[in-house]
Coordinates of C-alpha atoms in Angstrom, one line a residue:
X996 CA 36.2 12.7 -3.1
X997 CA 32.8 10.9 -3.9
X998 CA 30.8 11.6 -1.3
X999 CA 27.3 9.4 -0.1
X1000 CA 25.0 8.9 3.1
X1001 CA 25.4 6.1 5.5
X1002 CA 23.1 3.6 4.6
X1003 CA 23.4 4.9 0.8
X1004 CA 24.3 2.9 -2.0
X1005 CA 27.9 3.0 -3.4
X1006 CA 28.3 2.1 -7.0
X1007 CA 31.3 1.3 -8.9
X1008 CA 31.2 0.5 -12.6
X1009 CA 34.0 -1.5 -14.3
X1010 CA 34.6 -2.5 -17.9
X1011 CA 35.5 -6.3 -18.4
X1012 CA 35.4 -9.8 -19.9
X1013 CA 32.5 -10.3 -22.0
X1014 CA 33.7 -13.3 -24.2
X1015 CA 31.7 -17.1 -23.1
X1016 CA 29.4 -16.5 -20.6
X1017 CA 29.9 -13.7 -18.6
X1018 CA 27.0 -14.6 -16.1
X1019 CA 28.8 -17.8 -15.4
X1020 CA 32.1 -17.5 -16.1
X1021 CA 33.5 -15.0 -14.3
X1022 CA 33.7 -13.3 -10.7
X1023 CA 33.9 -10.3 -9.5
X1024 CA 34.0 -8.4 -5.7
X1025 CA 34.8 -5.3 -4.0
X1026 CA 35.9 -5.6 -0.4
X1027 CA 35.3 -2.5 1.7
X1028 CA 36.9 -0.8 4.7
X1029 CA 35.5 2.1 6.5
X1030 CA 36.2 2.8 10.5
X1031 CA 34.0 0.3 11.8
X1032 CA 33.7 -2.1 9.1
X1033 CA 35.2 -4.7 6.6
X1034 CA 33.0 -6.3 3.9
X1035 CA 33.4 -8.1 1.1
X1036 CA 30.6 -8.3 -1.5
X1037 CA 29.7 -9.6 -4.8
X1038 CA 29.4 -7.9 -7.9
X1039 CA 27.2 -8.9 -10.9
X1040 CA 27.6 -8.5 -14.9
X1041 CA 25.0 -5.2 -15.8
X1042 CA 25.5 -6.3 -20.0
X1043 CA 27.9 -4.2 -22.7
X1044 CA 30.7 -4.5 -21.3
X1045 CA 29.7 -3.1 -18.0
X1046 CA 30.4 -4.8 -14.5
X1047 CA 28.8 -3.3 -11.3
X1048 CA 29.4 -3.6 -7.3
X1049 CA 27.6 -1.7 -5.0
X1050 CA 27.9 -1.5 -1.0
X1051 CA 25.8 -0.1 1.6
X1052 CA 28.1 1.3 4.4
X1053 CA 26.7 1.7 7.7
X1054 CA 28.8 3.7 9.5
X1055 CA 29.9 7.5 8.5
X1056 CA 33.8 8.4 7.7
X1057 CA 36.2 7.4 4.9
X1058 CA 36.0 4.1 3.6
X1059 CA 38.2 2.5 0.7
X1060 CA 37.6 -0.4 -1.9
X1061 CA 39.0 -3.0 -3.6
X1062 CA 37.7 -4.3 -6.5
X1063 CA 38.9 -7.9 -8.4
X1064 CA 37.7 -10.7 -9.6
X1065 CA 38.4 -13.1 -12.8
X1066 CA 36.1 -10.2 -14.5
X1067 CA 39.5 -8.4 -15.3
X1068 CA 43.0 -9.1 -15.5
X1069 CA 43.1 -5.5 -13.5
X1070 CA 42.1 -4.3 -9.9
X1071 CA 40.9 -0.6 -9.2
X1072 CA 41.0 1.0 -6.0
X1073 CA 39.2 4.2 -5.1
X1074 CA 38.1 5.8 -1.7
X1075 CA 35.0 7.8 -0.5
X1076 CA 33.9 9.6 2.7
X1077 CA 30.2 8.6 3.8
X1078 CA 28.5 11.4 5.7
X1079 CA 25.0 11.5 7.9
X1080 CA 21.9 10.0 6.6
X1081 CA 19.1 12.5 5.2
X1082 CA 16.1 12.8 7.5
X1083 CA 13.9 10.4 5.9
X1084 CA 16.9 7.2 5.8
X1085 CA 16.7 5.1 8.9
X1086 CA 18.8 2.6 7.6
X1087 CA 17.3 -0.9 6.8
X1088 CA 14.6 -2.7 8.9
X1089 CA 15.9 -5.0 11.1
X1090 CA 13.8 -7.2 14.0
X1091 CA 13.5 -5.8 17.0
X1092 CA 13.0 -6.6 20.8
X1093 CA 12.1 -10.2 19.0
X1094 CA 8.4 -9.2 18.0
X1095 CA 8.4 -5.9 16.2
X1096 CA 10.6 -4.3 13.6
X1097 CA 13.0 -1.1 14.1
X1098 CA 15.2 0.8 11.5
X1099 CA 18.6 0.2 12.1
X1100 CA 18.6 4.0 13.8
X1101 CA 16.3 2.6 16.5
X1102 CA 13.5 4.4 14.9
X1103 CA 10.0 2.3 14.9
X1104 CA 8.5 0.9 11.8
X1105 CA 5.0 -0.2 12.0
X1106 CA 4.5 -2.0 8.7
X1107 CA 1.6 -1.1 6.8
X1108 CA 1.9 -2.4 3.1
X1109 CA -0.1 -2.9 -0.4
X1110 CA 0.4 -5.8 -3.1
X1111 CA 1.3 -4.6 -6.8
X1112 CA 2.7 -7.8 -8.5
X1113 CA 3.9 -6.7 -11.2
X1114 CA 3.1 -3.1 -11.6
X1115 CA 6.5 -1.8 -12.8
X1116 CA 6.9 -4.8 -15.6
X1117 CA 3.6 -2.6 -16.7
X1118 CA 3.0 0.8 -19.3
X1119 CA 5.3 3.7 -18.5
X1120 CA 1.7 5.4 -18.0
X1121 CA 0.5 3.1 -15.9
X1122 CA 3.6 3.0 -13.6
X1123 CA 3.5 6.4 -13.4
X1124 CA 0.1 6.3 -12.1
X1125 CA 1.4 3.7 -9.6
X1126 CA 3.5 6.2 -8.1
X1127 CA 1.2 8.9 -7.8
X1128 CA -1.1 6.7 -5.7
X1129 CA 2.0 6.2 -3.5
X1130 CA 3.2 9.3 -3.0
X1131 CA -0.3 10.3 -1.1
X1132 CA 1.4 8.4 1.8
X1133 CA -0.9 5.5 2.4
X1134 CA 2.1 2.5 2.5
X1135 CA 5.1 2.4 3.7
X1136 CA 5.8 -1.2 1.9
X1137 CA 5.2 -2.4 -1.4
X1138 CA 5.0 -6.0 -2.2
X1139 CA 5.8 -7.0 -5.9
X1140 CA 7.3 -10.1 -8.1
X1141 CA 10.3 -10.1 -9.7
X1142 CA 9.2 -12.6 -12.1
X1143 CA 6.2 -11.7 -14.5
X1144 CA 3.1 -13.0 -13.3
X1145 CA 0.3 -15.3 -15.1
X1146 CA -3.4 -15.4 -13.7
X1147 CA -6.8 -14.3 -14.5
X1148 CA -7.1 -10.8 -15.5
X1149 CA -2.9 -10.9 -16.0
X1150 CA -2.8 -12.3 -19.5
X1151 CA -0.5 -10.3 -21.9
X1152 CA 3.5 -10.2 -21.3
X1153 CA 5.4 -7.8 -19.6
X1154 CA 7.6 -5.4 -21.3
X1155 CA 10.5 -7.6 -20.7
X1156 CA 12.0 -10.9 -19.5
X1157 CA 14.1 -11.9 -16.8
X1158 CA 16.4 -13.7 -19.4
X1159 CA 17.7 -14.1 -23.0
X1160 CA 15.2 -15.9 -24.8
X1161 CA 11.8 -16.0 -26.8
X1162 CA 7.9 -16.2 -25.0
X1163 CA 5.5 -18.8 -26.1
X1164 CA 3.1 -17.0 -28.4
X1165 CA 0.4 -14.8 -26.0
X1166 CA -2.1 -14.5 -28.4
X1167 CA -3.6 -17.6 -27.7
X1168 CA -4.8 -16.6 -24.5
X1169 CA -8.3 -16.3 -23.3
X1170 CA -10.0 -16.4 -19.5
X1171 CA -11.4 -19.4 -20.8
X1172 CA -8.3 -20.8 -20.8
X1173 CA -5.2 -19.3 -19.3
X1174 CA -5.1 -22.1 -16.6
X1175 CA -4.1 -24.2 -18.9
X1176 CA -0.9 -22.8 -19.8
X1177 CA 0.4 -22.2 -16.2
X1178 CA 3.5 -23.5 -15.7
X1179 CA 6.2 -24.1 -18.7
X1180 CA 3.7 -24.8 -22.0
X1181 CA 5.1 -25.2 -25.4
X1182 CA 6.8 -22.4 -26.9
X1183 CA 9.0 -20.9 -24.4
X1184 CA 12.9 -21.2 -25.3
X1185 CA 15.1 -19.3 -22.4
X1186 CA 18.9 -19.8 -21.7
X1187 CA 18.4 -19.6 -17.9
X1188 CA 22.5 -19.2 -17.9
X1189 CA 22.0 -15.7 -19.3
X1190 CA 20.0 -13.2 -17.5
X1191 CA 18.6 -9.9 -19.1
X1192 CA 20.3 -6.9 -17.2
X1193 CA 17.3 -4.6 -19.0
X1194 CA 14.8 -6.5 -17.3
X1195 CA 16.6 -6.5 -13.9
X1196 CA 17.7 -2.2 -14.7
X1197 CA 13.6 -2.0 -14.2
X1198 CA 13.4 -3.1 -10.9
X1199 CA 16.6 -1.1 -9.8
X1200 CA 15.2 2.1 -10.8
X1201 CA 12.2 0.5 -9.0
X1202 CA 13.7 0.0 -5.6
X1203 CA 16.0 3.7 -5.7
X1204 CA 12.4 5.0 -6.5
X1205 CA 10.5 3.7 -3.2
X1206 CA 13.5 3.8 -1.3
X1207 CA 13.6 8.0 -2.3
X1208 CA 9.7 7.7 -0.9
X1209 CA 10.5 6.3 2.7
X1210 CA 8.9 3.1 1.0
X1211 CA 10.1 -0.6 1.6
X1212 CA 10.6 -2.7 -1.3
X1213 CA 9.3 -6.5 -0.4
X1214 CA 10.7 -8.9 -3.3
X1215 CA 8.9 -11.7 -4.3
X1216 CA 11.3 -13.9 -6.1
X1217 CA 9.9 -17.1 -6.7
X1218 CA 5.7 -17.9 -7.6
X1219 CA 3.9 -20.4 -9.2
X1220 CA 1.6 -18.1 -11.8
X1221 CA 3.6 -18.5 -14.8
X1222 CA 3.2 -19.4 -18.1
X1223 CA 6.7 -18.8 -18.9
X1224 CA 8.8 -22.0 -17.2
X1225 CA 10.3 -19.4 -14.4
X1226 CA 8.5 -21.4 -11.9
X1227 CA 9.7 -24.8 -13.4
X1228 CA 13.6 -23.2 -13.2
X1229 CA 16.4 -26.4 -11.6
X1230 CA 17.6 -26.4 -8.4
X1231 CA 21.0 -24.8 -9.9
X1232 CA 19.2 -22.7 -12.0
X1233 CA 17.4 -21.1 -9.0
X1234 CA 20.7 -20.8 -6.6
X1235 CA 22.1 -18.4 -9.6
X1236 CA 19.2 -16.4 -10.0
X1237 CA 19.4 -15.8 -6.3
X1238 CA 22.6 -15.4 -6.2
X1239 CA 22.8 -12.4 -9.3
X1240 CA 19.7 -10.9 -7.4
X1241 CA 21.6 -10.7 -3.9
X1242 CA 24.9 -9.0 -5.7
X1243 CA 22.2 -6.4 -7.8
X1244 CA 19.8 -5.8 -4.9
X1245 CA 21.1 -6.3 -1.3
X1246 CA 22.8 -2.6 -1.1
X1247 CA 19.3 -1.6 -1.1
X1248 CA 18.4 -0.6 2.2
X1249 CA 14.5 -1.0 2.1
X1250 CA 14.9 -4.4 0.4
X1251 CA 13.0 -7.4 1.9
X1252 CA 13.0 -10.7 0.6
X1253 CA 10.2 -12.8 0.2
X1254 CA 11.5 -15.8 -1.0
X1255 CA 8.2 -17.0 -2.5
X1256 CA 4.5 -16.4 -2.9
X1257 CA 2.1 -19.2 -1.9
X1258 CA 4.9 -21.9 -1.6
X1259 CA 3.1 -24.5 -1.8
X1260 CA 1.7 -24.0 -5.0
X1261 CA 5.4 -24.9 -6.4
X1262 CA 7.0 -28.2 -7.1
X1263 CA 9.7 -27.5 -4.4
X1264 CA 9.7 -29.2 -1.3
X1265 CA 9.9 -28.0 2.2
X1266 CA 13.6 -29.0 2.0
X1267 CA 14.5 -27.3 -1.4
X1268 CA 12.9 -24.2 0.4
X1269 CA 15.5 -24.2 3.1
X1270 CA 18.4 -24.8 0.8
X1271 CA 17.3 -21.5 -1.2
X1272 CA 16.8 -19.6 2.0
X1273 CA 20.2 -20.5 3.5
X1274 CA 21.8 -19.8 0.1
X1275 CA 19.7 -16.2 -0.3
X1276 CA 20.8 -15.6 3.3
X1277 CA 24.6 -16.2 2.7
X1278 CA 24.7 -14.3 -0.5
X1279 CA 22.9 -11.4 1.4
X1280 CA 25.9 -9.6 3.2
X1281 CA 23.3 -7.1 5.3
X1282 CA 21.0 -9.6 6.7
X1283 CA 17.7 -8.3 5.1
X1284 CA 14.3 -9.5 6.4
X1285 CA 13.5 -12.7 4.8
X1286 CA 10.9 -15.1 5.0
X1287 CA 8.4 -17.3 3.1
X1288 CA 4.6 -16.6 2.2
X1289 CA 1.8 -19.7 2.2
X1290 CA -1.1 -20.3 0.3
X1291 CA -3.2 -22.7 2.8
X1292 CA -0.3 -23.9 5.2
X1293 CA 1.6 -21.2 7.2
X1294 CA 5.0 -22.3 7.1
X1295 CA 7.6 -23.2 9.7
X1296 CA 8.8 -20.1 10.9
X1297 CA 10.8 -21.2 13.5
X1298 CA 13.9 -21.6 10.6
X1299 CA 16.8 -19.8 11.3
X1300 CA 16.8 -18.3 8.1
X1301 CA 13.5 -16.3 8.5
X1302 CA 13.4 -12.8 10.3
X1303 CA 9.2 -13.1 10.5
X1304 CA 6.2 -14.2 9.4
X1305 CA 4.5 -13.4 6.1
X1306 CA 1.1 -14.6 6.4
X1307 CA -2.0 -15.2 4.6
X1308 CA -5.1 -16.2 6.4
X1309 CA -5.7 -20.0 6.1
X1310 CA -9.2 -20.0 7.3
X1311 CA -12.3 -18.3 5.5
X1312 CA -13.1 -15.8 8.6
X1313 CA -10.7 -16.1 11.3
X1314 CA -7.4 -14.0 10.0
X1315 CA -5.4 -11.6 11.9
X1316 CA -7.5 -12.9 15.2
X1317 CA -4.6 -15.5 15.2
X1318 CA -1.5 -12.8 15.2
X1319 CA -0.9 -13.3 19.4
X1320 CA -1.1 -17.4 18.3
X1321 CA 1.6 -16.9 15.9
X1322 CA 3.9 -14.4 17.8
X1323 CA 4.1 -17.4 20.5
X1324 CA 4.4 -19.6 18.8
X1325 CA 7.3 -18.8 16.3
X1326 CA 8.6 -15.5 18.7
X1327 CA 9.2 -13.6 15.6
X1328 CA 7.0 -10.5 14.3
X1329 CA 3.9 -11.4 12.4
X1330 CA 2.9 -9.1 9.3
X1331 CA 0.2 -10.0 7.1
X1332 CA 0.3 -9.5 3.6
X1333 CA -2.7 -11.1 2.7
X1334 CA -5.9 -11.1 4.2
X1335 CA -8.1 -10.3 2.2
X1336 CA -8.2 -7.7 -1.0
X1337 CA -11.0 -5.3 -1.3
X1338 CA -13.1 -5.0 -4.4
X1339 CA -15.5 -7.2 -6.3
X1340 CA -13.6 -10.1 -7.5
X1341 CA -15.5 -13.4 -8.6
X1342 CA -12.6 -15.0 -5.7
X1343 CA -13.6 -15.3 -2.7
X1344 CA -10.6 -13.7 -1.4
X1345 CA -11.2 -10.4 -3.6
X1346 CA -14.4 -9.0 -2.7
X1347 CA -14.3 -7.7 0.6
X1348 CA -15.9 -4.4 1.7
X1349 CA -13.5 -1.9 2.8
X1350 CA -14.2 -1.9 6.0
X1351 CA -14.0 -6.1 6.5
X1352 CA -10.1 -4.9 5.6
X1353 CA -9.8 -1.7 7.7
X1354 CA -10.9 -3.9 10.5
X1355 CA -9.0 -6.7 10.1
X1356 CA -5.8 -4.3 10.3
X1357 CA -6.9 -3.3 13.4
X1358 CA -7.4 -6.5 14.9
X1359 CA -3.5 -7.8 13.8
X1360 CA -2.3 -4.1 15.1
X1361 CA -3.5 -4.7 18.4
X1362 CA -2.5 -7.8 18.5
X1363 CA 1.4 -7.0 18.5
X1364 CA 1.3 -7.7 14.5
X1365 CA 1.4 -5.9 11.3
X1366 CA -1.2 -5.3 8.1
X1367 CA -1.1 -5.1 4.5
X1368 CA -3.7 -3.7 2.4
X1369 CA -4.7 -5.3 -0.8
X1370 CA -7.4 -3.4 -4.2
X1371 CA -9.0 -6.0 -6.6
X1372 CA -12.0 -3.9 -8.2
X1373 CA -12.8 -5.0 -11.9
X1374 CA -12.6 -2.4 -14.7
X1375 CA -12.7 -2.1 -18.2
X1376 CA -9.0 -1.6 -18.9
X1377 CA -8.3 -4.8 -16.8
X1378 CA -5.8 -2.5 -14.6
X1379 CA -6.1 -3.9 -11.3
X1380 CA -4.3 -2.9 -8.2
X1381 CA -3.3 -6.1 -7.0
X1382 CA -1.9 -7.0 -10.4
X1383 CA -0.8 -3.9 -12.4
X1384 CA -1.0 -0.8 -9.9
X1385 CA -2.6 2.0 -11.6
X1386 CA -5.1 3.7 -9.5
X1387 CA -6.5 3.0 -6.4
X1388 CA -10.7 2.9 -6.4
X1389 CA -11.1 2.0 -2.8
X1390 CA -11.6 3.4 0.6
X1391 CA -9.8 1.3 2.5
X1392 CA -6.3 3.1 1.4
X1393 CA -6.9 6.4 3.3
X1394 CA -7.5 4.3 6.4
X1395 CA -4.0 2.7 6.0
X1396 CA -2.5 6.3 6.5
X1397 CA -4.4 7.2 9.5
X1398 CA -3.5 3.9 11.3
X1399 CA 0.1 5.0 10.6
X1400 CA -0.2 8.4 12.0
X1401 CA -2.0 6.8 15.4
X1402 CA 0.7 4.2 15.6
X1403 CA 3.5 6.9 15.5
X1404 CA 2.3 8.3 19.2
X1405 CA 2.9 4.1 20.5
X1406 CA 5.1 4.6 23.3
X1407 CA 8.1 2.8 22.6
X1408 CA 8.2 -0.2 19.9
X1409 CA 5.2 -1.9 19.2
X1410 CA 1.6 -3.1 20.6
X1411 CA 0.9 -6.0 22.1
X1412 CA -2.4 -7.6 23.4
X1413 CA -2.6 -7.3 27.3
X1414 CA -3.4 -10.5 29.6
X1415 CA -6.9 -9.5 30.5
X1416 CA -7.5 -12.6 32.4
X1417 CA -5.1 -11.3 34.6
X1418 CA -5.7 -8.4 35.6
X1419 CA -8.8 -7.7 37.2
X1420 CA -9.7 -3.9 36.0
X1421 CA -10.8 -4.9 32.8
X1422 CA -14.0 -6.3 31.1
X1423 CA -14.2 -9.9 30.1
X1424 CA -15.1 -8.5 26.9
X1425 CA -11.8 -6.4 26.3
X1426 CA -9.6 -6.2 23.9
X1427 CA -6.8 -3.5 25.0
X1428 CA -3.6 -3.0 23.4
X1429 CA -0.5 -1.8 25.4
X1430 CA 2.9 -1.0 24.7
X1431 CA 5.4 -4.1 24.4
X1432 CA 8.1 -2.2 25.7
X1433 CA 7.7 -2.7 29.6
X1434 CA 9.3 0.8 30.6
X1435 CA 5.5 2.1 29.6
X1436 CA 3.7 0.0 31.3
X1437 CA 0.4 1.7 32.7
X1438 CA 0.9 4.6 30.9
X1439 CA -0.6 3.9 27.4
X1440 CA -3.9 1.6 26.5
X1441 CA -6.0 1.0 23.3
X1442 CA -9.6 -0.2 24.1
X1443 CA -10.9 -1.3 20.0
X1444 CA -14.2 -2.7 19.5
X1445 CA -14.3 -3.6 16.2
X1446 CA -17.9 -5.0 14.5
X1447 CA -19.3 -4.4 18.1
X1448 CA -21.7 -0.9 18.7
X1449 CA -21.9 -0.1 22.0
X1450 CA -23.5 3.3 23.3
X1451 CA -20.6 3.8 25.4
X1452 CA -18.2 1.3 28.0
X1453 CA -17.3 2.1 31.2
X1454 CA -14.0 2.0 31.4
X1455 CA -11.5 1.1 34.6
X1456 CA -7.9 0.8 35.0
X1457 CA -7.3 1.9 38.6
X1458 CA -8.1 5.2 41.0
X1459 CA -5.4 7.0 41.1
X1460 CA -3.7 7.8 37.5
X1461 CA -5.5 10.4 35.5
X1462 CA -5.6 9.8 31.9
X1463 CA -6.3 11.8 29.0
X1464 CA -9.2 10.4 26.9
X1465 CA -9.8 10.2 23.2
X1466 CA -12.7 8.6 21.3
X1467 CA -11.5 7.1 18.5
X1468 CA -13.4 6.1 14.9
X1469 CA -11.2 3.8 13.0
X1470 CA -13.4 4.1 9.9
X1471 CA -13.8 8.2 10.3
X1472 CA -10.1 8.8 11.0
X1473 CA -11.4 10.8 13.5
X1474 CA -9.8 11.3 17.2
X1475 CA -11.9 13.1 19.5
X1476 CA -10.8 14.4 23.0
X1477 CA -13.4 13.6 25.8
X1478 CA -10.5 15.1 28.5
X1479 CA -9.0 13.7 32.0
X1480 CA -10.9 11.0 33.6
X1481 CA -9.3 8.2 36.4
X1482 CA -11.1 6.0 38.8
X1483 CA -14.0 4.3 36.9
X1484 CA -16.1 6.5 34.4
X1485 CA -18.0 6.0 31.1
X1486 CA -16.9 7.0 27.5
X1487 CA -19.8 7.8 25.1
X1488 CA -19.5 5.9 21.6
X1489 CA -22.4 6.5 19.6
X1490 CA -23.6 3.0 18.8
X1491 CA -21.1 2.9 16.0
X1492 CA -19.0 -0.1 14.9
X1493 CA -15.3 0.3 14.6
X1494 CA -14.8 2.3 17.6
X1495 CA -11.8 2.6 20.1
X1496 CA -10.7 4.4 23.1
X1497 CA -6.9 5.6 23.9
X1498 CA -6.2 6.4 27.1
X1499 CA -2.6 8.4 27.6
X1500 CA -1.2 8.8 31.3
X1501 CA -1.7 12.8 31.8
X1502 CA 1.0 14.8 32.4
X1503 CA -0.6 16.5 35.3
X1504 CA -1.5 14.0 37.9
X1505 CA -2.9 16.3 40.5
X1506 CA -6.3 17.2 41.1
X1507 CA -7.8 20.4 39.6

């Protein structure tokens, strides 16, 4: 009997119709029973003949299946027994305690992601590279399109296509003039009805990949930098095209959905954006994270269809100051996938220093949120981070790791920004993170002062818990133990920027 981990993905191949349309024509789904479960999914055509369902079963024992459809005159049946996850598989990322996000084991995950757009639509060399960078451990998230992407510095086509057609000619682009053909130009001639399985085979071997790595894979599926008329798709054209991406991807479990990049910027309205999300949520049998990413306007996260809020910063200087706003006001988790890119960009948006990034991390971390890093240095092969993947020139990367390592000793689930106003042992000038889960209250505190360089603070929380002390340098990656301290005493600094100090209830409380 086939065997495979909970949370793994079943596949079952099938041969069947292929004359008409089989992207239109036909349907096909496996319904599967395990001991705690019953769920019926959809299954997709994968070209030559070939018809695939997959299923993600979250619970461990022997399940059966049951596969039909009009695909096949024929239905097959089969069995297999699911066992424990590996070490490294949590299960998908669900919200929890309403402002922070949990594997499906109960096991935290603090968000810390990078942009690629479109690096696996790139060079086999330069995907390759892609993953190398990865692999050092920096991200637990990547952000990418599904669609090819057109926009300065982005100007030849991908290795493939989303659909069965011919590109408009891509010679005749420039940087004097690409703007110009965004949106559908002249030339392009695609049968949206028929979609491209080798194109979408890219982006499964993508997703298996990251998932192997412990990495989320955060879907873009609809964005308005296209010279290609994917952007410009019908209102039925775009309910297929989710619907075929929901039956090939959902059994992922580190799949998020972003169900666009910078909204706005398309010809849908507010309302058409609901209908997609509803119709991506009912087509999604797991319930995924989903939600919608702005350009200038955040969007109105309150929807029932969205799990959280993507964000990019709306304002030129205030950014992830606003995450304790946004988790009020919407009462959903706040990550931040744009803020900011680091590098030397003529945009305003893609040339700040690496620390400018680091700290604006910070500042959404201890604010209950979550960060996303972002590369946009120029080169001479045009292979840019944010675009293509490749290699990463930056320093702000490394940082990204050691804010994951400090946020796995959180007690609990998540940060939040203590009510300083209320409480009368700290400074006006405060900022002190604490854990959101109230079991640890008073046992766990994050002092960060960001572009400020004091000497030292004095620091006071009450006179009878001790506490074990650590400097620690946000831009050094350094923690440093100063040792036990209560009542009210001063912590040294050294007129640096970027500076914090962690105070951790002692597990020896009596005097020595």
């Amino acid at each position: 009997m086939e065997k495979i981990e909970r949370w793994g993905v079943f596949e079952a191949a099938v041969p069947g119709r292929t004359e008409g349309n089989p992207f239109t024509d036909y349907e096909m789904q496996g319904t599967f029973t395990g001991p705690q479960e019953t769920r019926t999914v959809e299954g997709f055509y994968d070209g030559d003949g070939t018809w695939r369902v997959r299923f993600m079963p979250s619970f461990e024992g022997e399940y059966t299946y049951q596969i039909s459809g009009s695909f096949s005159d024929r239905e097959t049946e089969g069995r297999f027994l699911v066992t424990a996850p590996e070490p490294n598989n949590h299960g998908p990322v669900r919200v929890h305690n309403r402002y922070h996000l949990a594997w499906e084991d109960g096991t935290p995950h603090y968000s810390l992601g990078t942009t690629c757009y479109t690096f696996d639509l790139q060079r086999e060399e330069i995907v390759e590279e892609t993953f190398r960078e990865l692999e050092k451990g920096y991200f637990n998230k990547m952000r990418f399109c599904l669609f090819p992407k057109h926009y300065d510095f982005c100007l030849y086509d991908p290795i493939a296509f989303p659909y069965e057609g011919t590109p408009m000619d891509a010679s005749v682009l420039t940087r004097e003039n690409f703007d110009q053909y965004n949106g559908n130009p002249p030339g392009n001639h695609w049968d949206f009805t028929r979609f491209n399985p080798a194109f979408f085979q890219i982006h499964d071997r993508t997703i298996r990949r990251l998932m192997d790595m412990g990495i989320e894979a955060d879907l873009i599926l609809f964005h308005a930098y296209d010279r290609w008329g994917f952007s410009q798709m019908s209102m039925e054209d775009n309910r297929r095209y989710l619907r075929y991406v929901a039956a090939r991807y959902s059994a992922f479990r580190n799949v998020w959905w972003a169900l666009a990049n910078e909204y706005e910027l398309l010809h849908h309205s507010k309302a058409d954006w609901d209908i997609l999300g509803k119709e991506l949520r009912s087509h999604d049998p797991y319930g995924h994270l989903l939600s919608i990413h702005n350009c200038e306007v955040f969007y109105d996260y309150s929807k029932d269809w969205i799990t959280h809020c993507s964000c990019q910063r709306c304002d030129h200087y205030r950014t992830t100051e606003s995450t304790d706003e946004l988790r009020m006001q919407y009462g959903k988790p706040v990550v931040w996938d744009e803020f900011g890119y680091e590098g030397d960009f003529p945009h305003c948006w893609g040339n700040f220093t690496p620390e400018e990034i680091v700290r604006r991390s910070w500042e959404a971390l201890l604010r209950g949120g979550y960060c996303g890093h972002g590369e946009t240095f120029l080169s001479d092969d045009n292979i840019i981070w944010w675009a293509h993947g490749g290699r990463l020139k930056g320093q702000s990367a490394e940082r990204f790791r050691f804010m994951k390592d400090f946020l796995t000793e959180v007690p609990g689930c998540g940060l939040k920004l203590a009510r300083l106003r209320d409480d009368k042992h700290f400074q006006w000038d405060d900022k002190v993170a604490v854990p959101e889960d109230p079991r640890y209250e008073g046992t766990w505190y994050f002092f960060y002062y960001s572009l400020w360089q004091p000497a030292f603070r004095q620091i006071w929380v009450n006179d009878t818990t001790w506490f074990d002390v650590d400097v620690i340098d946000t831009w050094q990656m350094t923690v440093t133990p100063i040792g036990r301290r209560r009542g009210r005493f001063n912590v040294p600094l050294g007129t640096k920027q970027y500076m914090g100090i962690r105070l951790r209830k002692s597990e020896v409380q009596d005097d020595l």
